[in-house]
GROMACS .gro file of N, CA and C in nm:
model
  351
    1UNK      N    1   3.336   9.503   3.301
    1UNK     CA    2   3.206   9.562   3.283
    1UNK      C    3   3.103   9.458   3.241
    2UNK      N    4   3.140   9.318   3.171
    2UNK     CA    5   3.011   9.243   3.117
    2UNK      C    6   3.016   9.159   3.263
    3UNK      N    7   3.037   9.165   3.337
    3UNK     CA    8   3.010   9.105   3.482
    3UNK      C    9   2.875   9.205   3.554
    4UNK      N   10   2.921   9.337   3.515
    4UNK     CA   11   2.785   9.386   3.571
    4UNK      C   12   2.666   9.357   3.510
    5UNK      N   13   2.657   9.336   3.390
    5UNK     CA   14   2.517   9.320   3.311
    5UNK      C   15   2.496   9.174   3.312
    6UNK      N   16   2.555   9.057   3.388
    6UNK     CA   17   2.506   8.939   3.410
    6UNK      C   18   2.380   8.962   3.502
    7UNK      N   19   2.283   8.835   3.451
    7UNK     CA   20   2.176   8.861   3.561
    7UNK      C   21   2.224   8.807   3.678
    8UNK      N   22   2.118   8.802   3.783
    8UNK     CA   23   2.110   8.804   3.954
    8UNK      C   24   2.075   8.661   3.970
    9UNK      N   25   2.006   8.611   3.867
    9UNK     CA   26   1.885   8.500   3.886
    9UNK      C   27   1.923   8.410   3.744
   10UNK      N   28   1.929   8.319   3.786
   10UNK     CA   29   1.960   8.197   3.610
   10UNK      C   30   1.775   8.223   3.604
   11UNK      N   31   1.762   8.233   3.421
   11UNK     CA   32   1.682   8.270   3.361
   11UNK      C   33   1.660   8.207   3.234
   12UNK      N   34   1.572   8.078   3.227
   12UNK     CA   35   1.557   7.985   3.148
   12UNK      C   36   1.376   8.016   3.071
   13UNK      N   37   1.402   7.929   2.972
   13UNK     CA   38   1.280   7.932   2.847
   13UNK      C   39   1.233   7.793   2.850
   14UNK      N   40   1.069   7.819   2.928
   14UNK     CA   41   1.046   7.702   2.964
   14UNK      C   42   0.995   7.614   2.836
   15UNK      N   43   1.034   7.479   2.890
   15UNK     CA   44   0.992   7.368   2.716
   15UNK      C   45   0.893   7.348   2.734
   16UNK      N   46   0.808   7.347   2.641
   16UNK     CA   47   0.710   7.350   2.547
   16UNK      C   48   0.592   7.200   2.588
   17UNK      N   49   0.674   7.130   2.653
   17UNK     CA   50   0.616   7.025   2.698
   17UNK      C   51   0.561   7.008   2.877
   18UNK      N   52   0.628   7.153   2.921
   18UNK     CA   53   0.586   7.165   3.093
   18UNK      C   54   0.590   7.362   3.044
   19UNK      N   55   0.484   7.416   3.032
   19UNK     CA   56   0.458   7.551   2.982
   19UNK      C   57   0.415   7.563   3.129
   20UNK      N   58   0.426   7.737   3.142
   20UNK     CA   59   0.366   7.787   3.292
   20UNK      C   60   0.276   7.904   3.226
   21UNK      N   61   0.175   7.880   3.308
   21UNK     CA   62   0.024   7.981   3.217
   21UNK      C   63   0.041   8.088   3.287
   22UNK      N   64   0.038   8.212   3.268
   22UNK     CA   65   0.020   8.299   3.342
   22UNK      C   66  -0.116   8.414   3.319
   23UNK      N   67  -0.083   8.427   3.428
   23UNK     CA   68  -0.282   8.509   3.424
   23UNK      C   69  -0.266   8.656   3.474
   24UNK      N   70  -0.262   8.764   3.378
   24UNK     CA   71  -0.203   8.904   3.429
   24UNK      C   72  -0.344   8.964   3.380
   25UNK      N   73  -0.322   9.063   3.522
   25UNK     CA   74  -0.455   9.168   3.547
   25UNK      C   75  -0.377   9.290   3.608
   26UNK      N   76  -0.412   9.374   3.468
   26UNK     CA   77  -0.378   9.520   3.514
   26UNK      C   78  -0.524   9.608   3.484
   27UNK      N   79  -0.450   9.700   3.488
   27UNK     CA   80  -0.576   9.815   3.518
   27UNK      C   81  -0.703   9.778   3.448
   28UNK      N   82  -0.695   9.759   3.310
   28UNK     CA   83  -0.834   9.774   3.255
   28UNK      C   84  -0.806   9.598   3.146
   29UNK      N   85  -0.739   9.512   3.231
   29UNK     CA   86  -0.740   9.383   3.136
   29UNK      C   87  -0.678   9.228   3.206
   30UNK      N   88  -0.748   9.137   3.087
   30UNK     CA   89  -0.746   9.023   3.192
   30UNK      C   90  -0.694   8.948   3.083
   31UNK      N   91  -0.561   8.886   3.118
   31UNK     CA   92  -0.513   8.823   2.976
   31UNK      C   93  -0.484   8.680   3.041
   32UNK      N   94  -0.467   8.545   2.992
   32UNK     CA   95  -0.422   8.399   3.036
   32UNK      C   96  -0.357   8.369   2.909
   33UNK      N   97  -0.179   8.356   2.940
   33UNK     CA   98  -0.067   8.342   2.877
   33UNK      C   99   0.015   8.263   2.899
   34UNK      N  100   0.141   8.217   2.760
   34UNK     CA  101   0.218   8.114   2.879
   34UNK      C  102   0.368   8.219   2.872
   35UNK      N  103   0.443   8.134   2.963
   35UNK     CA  104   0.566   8.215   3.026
   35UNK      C  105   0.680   8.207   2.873
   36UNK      N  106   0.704   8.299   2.848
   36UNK     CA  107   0.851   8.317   2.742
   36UNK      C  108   0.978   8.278   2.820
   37UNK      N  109   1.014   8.324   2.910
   37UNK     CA  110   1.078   8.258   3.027
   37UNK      C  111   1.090   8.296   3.155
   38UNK      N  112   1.124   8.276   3.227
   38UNK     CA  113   1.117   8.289   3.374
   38UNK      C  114   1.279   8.277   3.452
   39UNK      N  115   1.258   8.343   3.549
   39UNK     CA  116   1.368   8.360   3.669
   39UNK      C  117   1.276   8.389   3.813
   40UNK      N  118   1.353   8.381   3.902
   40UNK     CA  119   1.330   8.399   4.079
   40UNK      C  120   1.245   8.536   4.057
   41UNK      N  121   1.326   8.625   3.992
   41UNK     CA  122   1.312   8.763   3.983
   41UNK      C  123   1.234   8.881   3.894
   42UNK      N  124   1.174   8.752   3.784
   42UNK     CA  125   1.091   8.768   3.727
   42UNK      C  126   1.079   8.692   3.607
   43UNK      N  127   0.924   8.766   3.526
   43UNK     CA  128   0.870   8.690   3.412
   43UNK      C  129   0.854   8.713   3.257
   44UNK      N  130   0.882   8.673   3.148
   44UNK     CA  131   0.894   8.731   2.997
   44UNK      C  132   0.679   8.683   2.962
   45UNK      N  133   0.627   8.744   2.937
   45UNK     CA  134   0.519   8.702   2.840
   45UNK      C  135   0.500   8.761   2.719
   46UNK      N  136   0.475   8.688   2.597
   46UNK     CA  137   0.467   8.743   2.487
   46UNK      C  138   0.312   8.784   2.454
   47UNK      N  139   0.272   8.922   2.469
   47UNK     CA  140   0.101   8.940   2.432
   47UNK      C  141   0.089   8.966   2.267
   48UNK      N  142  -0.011   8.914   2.252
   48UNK     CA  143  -0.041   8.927   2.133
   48UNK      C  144  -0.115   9.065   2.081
   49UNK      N  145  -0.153   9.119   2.178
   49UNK     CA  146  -0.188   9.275   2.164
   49UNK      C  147  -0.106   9.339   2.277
   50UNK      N  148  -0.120   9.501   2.261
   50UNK     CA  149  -0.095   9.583   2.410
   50UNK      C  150  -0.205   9.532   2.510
   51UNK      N  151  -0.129   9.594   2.652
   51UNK     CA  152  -0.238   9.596   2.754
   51UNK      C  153  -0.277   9.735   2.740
   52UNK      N  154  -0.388   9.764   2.696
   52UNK     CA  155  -0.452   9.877   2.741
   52UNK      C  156  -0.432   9.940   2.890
   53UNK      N  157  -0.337  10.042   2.886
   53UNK     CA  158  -0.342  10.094   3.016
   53UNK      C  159  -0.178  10.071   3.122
   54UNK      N  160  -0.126   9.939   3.064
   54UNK     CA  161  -0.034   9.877   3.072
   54UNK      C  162   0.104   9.927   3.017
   55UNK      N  163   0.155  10.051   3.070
   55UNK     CA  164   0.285  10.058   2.999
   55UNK      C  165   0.409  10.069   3.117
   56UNK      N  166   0.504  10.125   3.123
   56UNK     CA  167   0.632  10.037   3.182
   56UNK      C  168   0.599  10.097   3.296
   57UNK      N  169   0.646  10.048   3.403
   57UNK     CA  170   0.631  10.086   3.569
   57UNK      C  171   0.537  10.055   3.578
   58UNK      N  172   0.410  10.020   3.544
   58UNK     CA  173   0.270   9.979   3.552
   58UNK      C  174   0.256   9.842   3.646
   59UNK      N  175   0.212   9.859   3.772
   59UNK     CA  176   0.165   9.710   3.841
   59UNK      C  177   0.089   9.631   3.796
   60UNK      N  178   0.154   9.494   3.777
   60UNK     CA  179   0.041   9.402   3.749
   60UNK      C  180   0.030   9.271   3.842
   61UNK      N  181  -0.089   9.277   3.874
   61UNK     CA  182  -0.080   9.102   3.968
   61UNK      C  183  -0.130   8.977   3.864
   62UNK      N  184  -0.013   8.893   3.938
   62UNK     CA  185  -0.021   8.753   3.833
   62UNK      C  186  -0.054   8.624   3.897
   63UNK      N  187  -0.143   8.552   3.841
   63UNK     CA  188  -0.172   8.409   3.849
   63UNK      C  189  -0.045   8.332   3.789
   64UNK      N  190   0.014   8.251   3.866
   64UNK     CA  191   0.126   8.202   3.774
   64UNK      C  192   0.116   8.027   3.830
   65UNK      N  193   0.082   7.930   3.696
   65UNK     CA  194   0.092   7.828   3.767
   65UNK      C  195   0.164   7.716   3.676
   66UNK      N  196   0.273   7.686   3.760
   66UNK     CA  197   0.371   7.591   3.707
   66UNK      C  198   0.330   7.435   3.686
   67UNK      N  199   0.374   7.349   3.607
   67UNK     CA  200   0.327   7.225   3.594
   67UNK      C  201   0.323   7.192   3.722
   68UNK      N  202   0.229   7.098   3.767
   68UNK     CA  203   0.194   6.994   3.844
   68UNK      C  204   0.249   7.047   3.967
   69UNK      N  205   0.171   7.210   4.000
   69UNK     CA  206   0.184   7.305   4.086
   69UNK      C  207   0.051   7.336   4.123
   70UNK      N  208  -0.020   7.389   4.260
   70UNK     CA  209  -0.117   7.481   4.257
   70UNK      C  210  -0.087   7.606   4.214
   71UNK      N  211  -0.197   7.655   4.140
   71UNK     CA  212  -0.117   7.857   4.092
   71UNK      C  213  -0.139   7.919   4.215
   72UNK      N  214  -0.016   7.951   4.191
   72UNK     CA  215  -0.024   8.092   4.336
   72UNK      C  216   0.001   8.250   4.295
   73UNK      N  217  -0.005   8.331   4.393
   73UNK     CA  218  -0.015   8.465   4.332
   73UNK      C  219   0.112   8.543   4.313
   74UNK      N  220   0.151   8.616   4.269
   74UNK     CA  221   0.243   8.755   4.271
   74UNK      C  222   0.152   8.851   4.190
   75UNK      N  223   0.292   8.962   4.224
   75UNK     CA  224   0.260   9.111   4.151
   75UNK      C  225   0.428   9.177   4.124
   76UNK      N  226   0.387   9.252   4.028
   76UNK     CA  227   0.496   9.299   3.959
   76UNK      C  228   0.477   9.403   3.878
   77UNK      N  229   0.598   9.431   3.827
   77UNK     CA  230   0.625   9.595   3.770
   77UNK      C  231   0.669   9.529   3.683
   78UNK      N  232   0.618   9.569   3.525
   78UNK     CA  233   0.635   9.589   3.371
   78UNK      C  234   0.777   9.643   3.363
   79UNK      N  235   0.904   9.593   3.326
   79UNK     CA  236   1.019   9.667   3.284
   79UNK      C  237   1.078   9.672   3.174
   80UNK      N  238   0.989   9.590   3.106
   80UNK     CA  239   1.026   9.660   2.959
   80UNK      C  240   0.952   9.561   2.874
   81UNK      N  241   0.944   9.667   2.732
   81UNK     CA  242   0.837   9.636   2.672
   81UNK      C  243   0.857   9.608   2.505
   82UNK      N  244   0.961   9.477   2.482
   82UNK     CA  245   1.002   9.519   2.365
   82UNK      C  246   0.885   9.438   2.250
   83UNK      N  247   0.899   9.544   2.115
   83UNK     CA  248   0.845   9.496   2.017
   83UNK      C  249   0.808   9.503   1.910
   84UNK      N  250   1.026   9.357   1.914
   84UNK     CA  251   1.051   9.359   1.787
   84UNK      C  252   0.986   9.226   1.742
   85UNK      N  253   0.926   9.116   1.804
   85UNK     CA  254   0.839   9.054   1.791
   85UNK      C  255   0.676   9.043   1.743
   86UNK      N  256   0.670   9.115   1.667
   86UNK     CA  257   0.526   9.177   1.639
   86UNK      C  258   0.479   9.050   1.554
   87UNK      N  259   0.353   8.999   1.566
   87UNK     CA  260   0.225   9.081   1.642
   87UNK      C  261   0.279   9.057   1.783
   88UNK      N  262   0.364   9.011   1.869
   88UNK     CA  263   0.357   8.936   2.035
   88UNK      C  264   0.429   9.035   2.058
   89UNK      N  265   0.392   9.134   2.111
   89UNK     CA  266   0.502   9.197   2.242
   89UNK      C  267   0.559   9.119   2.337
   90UNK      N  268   0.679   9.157   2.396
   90UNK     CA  269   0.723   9.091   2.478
   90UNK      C  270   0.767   9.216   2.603
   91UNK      N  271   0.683   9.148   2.683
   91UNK     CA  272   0.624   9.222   2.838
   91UNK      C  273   0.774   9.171   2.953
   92UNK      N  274   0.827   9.232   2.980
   92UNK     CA  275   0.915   9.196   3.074
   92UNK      C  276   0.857   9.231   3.231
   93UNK      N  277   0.838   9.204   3.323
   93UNK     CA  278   0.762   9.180   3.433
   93UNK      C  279   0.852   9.119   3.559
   94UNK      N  280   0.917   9.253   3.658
   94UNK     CA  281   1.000   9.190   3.773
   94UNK      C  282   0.922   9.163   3.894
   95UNK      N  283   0.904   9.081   3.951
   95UNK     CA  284   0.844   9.076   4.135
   95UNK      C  285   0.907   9.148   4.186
   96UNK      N  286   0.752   9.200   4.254
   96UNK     CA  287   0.781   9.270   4.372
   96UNK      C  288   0.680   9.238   4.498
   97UNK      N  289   0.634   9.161   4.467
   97UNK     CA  290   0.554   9.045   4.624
   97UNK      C  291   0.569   8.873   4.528
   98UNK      N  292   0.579   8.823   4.606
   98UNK     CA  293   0.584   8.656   4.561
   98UNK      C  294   0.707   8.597   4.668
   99UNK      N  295   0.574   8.516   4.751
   99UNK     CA  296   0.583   8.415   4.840
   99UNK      C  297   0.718   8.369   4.875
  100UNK      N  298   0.825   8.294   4.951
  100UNK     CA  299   0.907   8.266   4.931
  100UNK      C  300   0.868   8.113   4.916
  101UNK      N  301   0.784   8.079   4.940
  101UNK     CA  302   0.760   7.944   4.927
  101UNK      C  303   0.726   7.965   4.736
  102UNK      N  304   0.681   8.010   4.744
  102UNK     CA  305   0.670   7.998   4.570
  102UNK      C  306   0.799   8.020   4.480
  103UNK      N  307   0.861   8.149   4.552
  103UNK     CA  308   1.016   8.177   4.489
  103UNK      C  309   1.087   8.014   4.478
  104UNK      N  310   1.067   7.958   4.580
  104UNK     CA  311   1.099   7.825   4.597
  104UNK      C  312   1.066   7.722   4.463
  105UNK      N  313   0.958   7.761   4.454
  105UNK     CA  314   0.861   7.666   4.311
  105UNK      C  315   0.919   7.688   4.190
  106UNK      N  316   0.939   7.808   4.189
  106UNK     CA  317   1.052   7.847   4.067
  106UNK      C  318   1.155   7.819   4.039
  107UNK      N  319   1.235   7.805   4.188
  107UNK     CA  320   1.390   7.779   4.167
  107UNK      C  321   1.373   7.567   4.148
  108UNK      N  322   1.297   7.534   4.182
  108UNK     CA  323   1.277   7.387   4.163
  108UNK      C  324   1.214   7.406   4.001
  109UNK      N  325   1.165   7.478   3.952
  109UNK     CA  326   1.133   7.462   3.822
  109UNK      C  327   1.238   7.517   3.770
  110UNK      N  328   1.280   7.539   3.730
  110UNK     CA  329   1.396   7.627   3.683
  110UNK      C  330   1.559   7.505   3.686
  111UNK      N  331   1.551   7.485   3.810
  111UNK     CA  332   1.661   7.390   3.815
  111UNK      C  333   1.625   7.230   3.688
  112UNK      N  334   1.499   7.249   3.709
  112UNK     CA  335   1.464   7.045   3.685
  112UNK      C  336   1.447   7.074   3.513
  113UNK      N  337   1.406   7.214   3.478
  113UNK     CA  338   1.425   7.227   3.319
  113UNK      C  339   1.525   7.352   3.253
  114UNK      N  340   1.668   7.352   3.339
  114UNK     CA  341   1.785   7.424   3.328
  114UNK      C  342   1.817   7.475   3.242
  115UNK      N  343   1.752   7.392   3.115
  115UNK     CA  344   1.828   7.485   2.969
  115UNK      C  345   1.829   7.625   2.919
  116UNK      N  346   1.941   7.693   2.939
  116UNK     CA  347   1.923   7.850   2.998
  116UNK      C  348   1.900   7.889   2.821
  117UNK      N  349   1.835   8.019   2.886
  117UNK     CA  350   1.744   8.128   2.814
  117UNK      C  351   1.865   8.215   2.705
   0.00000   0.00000   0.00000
């Protein structure tokens, strides 16, 4: 059974010295954040408030731009919303459009700063 609850996607916490900003716009808000961590399959951001309007299943499209990357776009669904981190929620956020050329950008970021999450 702990084989099923492995993830799909290696899912690392990017260092502090190559951060990925992310830029989420949902319904009624415009926030520029950096990544808690990242996978192929999706993104952790820690907000420092709620999103107004923003709660789970909620679409959001993201600016996401990796070091010494152009930012490119996705969008995604909010899947969970924990927060035991207070004041920072932590926004869990899966793709559901993003490029494969970008999926690409990830898995090269991801590989070159491996130290898993």
């Amino acid at each position: 059974m702990l084989s099923l609850l492995k993830r799909r996607n290696k899912r690392i916490k990017p260092p502090s010295s190559f951060p990925i900003e992310v830029q989420i716009m949902g319904a009624d808000s415009l926030d520029v954040l950096k990544a808690s961590d990242i996978s192929p399959s999706g993104i952790g951001v820690r907000v420092p408030h709620r999103f107004e309007g923003c709660n789970l299943n909620s679409e959001v499209e993201l600016v996401i731009t990796l070091p010494n990357c152009r930012p490119f776009l996705a969008r995604g669904i909010i899947r969970h919303i924990t927060s035991i981190y207070r004041p920072n929620d932590l926004f869990g956020i899966e793709f559901t459009h993003i490029k494969d050329a970008n999926i690409n950008h990830l898995r090269a970021y991801i590989d070159e700063h491996n130290e898993p999450h």
